[in-house]
XYZ file of C-alpha atoms in Angstrom:
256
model
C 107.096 59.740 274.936
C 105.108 60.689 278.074
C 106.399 60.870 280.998
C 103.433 58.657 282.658
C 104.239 56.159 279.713
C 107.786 56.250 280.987
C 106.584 55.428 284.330
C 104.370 52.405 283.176
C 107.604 50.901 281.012
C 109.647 51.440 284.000
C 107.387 49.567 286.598
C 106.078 46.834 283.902
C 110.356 45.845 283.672
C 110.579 46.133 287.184
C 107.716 43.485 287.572
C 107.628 41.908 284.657
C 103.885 40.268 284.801
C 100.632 41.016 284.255
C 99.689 39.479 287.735
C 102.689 38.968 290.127
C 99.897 36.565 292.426
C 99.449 34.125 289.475
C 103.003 33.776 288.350
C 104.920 33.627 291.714
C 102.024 30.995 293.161
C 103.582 28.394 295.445
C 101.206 25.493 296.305
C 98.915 22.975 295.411
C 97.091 23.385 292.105
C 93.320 23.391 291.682
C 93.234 19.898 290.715
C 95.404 18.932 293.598
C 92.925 20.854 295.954
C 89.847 19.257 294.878
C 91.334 15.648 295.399
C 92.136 16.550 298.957
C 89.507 14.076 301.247
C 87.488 16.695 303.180
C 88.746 19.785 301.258
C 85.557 21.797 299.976
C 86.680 24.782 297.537
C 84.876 27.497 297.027
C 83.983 29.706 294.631
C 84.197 33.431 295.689
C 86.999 33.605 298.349
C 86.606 35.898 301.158
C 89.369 38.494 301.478
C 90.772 39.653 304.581
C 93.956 41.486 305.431
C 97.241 39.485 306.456
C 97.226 38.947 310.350
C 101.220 39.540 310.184
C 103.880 38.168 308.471
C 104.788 34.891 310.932
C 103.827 31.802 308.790
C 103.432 29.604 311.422
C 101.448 32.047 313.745
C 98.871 32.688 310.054
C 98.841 28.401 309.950
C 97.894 28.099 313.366
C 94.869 30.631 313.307
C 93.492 29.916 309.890
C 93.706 25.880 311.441
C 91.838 26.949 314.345
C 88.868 28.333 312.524
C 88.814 25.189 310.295
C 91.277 26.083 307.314
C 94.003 24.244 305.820
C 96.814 26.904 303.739
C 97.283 25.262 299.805
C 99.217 27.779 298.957
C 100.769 31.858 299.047
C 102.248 33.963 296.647
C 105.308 36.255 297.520
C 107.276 38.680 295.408
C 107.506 42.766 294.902
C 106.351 44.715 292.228
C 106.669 47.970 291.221
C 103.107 47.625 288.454
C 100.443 48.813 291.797
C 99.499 45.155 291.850
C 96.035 45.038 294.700
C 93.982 42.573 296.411
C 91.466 42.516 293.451
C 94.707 39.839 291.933
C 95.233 38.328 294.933
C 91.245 37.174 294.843
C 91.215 36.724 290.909
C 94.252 33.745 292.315
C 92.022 32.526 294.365
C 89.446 32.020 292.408
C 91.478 30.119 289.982
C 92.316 27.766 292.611
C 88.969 27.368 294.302
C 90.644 28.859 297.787
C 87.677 30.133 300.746
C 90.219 32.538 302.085
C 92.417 34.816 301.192
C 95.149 36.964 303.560
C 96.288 39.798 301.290
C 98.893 41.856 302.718
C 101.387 44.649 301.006
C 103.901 47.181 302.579
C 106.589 49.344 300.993
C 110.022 47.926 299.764
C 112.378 50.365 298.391
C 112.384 53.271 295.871
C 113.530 51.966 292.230
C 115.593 55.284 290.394
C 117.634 55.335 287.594
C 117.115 57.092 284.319
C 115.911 55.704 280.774
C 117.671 56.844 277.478
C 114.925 57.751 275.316
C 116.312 58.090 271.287
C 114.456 60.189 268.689
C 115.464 60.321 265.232
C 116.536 62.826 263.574
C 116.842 63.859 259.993
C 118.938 66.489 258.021
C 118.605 68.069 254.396
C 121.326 69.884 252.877
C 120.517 71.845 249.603
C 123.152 71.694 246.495
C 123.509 73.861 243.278
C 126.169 75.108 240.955
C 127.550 74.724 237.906
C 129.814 72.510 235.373
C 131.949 73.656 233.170
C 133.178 71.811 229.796
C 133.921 71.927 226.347
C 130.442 74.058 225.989
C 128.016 76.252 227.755
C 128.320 75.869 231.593
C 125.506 73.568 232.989
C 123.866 74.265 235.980
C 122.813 71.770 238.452
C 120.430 71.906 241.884
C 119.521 68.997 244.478
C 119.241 67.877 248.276
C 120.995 65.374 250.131
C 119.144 64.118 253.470
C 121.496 62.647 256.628
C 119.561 60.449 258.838
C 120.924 60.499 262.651
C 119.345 60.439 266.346
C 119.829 62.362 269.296
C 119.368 60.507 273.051
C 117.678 62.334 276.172
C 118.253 60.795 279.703
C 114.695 60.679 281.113
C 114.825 60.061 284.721
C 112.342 58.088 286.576
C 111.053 57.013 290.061
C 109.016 54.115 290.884
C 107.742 53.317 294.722
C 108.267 48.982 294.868
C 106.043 47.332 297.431
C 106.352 43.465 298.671
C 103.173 41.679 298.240
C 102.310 38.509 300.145
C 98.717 36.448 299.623
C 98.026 33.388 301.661
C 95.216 30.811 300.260
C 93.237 28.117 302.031
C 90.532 25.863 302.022
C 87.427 25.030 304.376
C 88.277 21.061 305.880
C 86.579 18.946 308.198
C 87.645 18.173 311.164
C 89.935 15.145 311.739
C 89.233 12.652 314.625
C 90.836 15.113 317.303
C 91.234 18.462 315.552
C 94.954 19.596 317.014
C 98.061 20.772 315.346
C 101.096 18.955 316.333
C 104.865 19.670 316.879
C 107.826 18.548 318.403
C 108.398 18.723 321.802
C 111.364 21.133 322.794
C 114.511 19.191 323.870
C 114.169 20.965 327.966
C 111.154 19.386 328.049
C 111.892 15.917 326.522
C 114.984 15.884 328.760
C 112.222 16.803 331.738
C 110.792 13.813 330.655
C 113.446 11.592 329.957
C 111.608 10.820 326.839
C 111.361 11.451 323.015
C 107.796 10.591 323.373
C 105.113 13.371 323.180
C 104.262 15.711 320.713
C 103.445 20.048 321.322
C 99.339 21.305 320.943
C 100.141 24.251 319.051
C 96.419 24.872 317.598
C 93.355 23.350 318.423
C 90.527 23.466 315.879
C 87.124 25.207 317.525
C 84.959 22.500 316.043
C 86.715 19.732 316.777
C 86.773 16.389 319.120
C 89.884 18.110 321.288
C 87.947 21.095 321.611
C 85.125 20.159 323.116
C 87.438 17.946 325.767
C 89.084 21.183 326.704
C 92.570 20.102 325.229
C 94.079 23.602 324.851
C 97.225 24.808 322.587
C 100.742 24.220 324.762
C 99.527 20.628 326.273
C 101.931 17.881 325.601
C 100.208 14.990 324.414
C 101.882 11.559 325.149
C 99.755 8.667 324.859
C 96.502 7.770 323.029
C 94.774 4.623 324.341
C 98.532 3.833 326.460
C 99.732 3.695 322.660
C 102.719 6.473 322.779
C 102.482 9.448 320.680
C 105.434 11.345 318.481
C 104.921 14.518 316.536
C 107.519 12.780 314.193
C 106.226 9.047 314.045
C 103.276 7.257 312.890
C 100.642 8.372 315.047
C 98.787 6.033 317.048
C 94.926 5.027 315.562
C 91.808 6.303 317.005
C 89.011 3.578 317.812
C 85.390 3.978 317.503
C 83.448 4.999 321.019
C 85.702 6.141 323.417
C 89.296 6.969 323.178
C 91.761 8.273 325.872
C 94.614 10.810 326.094
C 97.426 11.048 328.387
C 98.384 14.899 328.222
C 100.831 16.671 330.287
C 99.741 20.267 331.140
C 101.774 22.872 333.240
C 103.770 19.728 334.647
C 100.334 17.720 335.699
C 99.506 14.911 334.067
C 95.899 14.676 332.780
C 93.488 12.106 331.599
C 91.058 13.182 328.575
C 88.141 11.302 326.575
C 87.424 11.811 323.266
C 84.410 10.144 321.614
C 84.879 9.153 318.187
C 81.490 8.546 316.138
């Protein structure tokens, strides 16, 4: 057995797939994807290298420029997996994007016992004496056995992460929404508000020059909650209540 054999066992157990992207997929399905009002899939993703590894810092970027994540795929493999799997996954699920990112894990050593049989033949002759002449006799015997070499091996494992998304259109405002932090609902002496942490470029916030960190509290003197039903948006002209850098500011947003 070759030694670069050895090496292609060894990594193929340590991974054990053909395509680590495919089988350790989290997300929506294709199916699921296309069903999604406002999604539009594509059909050659574009590939682009992972901005770092904060998940909510990748949401919050890929949301600005108009994409919604459906899925990733995390794992380590020692098979030399690439981006060119990454994209094949992508494919599959009709994604537009696709954040491909790898960096060295560990070192994976150890050795392999590799058998080889073995076989023996032992040569017989003489002679048997009786009530006669002598007769003589010849033949072979063969043992059957094995002998088993330690082959050691080597094999450089490397984390793999792939994030997937999908072109959307803009909703009625266009921001990304959390909850306030308790300091500043305690500022306020209110659970009411809810945290601009993206703001989409084309979108109806955007253009009123609502910016990420703003504190959105009311819509139309309707409160808003990043954990509640949010409040509904009215044809024509609709107005915010948002709390900026301890100001309070007033902000129209046309819905057509």
């Amino acid at each position: 057995m070759s030694k670069g054999f050895l090496l292609f066992l060894v990594s193929f157990l340590l991974s054990g797939c053909a395509n680590g992207f495919s089988k350790y997929y989290n997300g929506a399905t294709a199916e699921q994807i296309r069903a999604v009002p406002g999604a539009t899939p594509c059909q050659t993703p574009v590939v682009a290298a992972l901005p770092g590894d904060d998940a909510g810092e990748i949401k919050r970027k890929l949301f600005e420029e108009g994409y919604n994540v459906i899925g990733y795929s995390h794992f380590t493999s020692g098979m030399g997996e690439n981006s060119d799997h990454a994209l094949a996954q992508g494919k599959k699920l009709g994604a537009c994007l696709v954040l491909y990112g790898a960096r060295h894990s560990h070192t994976s050593s150890g050795a392999v016992p590799i058998i080889t049989p073995t076989t023996s033949t032992t040569t017989h002759s003489g002679s048997i004496s009786g009530a006669g002449a002598p007769i003589g006799y010849s033949g072979t015997s063969t043992t059957y056995g094995s002998t088993t070499t330690m082959m050691p091996y080597s094999v450089n494992v490397y984390e793999y992460l792939a994030v997937y998304a999908v072109k959307t259109r803009p909703g009625p405002v266009g921001v990304l929404l959390e909850e306030i932090p308790d300091d500043v609902k305690r500022r306020l002496d209110s659970r009411q508000g809810a945290l601009v942490t993206a703001v989409r470029r084309d979108g109806n916030a955007y253009r009123a020059n609502i910016f990420a960190g703003d504190i959105l509290l009311t819509l139309n003197d309707e409160p808003i909650s990043a954990t509640g039903p949010a409040p509904a948006f009215r044809q024509g002209s609709n107005t915010l209540r948002v709390l900026r850098e301890d100001k309070i500011l007033s902000k129209e947003i046309e819905i057509q």
